[in-house]
Amino acid sequence: MREALLALFLSSAEPLSRERLASIFDDNPDCAGWEAELDVLLAVGEGPLQLACVAGGYRLQIHPRHNALLARLHVEAPRPLSKATLETLAVIAYQQPVTRPEIEHWRGVTVSTQIMQQLQDRGWIVVAGHRETPGRPALWVTTSQFLEYFSLASLADLPTVMGAIEG
């Protein structure tokens, strides 16, 4: 059963929820006990792998204790995000749903189209609707890819901001 779970996690492009796993296993009597195996994987992992709860599901990943070694393997540095991009993403994450004028208010500067496009290209933000005000500005929110990339189970796992700004 553990091998079946590992195979599913290794072949899935996105995190798998318990509900999705149930839809795969529950019709097969040979797969009884999959939930107990899932709990074991969550608790102890499997060799260098750990099961992480992200974006409303579970993802198999290399245990963080191996990060220093893996960094030597992957010498190409990831594309860094500019301070302006990170600030914009933080405003969206903490204030969502938020309009572009509201983002600009929080940051105190105009938000470039390039920044918004970069965040969309990474799949971290989307338009969730439009505010019912003149001009019907887009309402921006973060996505499950944002949660997955930053290894967050939900938005509640965002770090607490000291002296939090209230909307």
PDB file of C-alpha atoms in Angstrom, residues 2 4 19 23 30 45 58 76 91 99 108 122 139 154 156:
ATOM      1  CA  ARG A   2       2.860   2.380   0.819  1.00  0.00           C
ATOM      2  CA  ALA A   4       0.996   2.644  -4.246  1.00  0.00           C
ATOM      3  CA  GLU A  19     -10.751  13.160  -0.890  1.00  0.00           C
ATOM      4  CA  SER A  23     -11.802   8.451  -4.910  1.00  0.00           C
ATOM      5  CA  ASP A  30      -7.003  -4.512  -2.110  1.00  0.00           C
ATOM      6  CA  GLY A  45       8.272   9.862   5.682  1.00  0.00           C
ATOM      7  CA  TYR A  58      -0.231  16.410   0.280  1.00  0.00           C
ATOM      8  CA  GLU A  76      21.743  27.441 -11.166  1.00  0.00           C
ATOM      9  CA  VAL A  91       0.060  42.885  -0.142  1.00  0.00           C
ATOM     10  CA  THR A  99      -7.656  45.759  -6.222  1.00  0.00           C
ATOM     11  CA  GLY A 108       2.764  53.879  -1.777  1.00  0.00           C
ATOM     12  CA  ARG A 122       4.271  32.091 -12.112  1.00  0.00           C
ATOM     13  CA  LEU A 139      -9.961  41.667  -7.409  1.00  0.00           C
ATOM     14  CA  SER A 154      -3.456  27.545   3.770  1.00  0.00           C
ATOM     15  CA  ALA A 156      -3.611  30.932   7.799  1.00  0.00           C
TER      16      ALA A 156
END
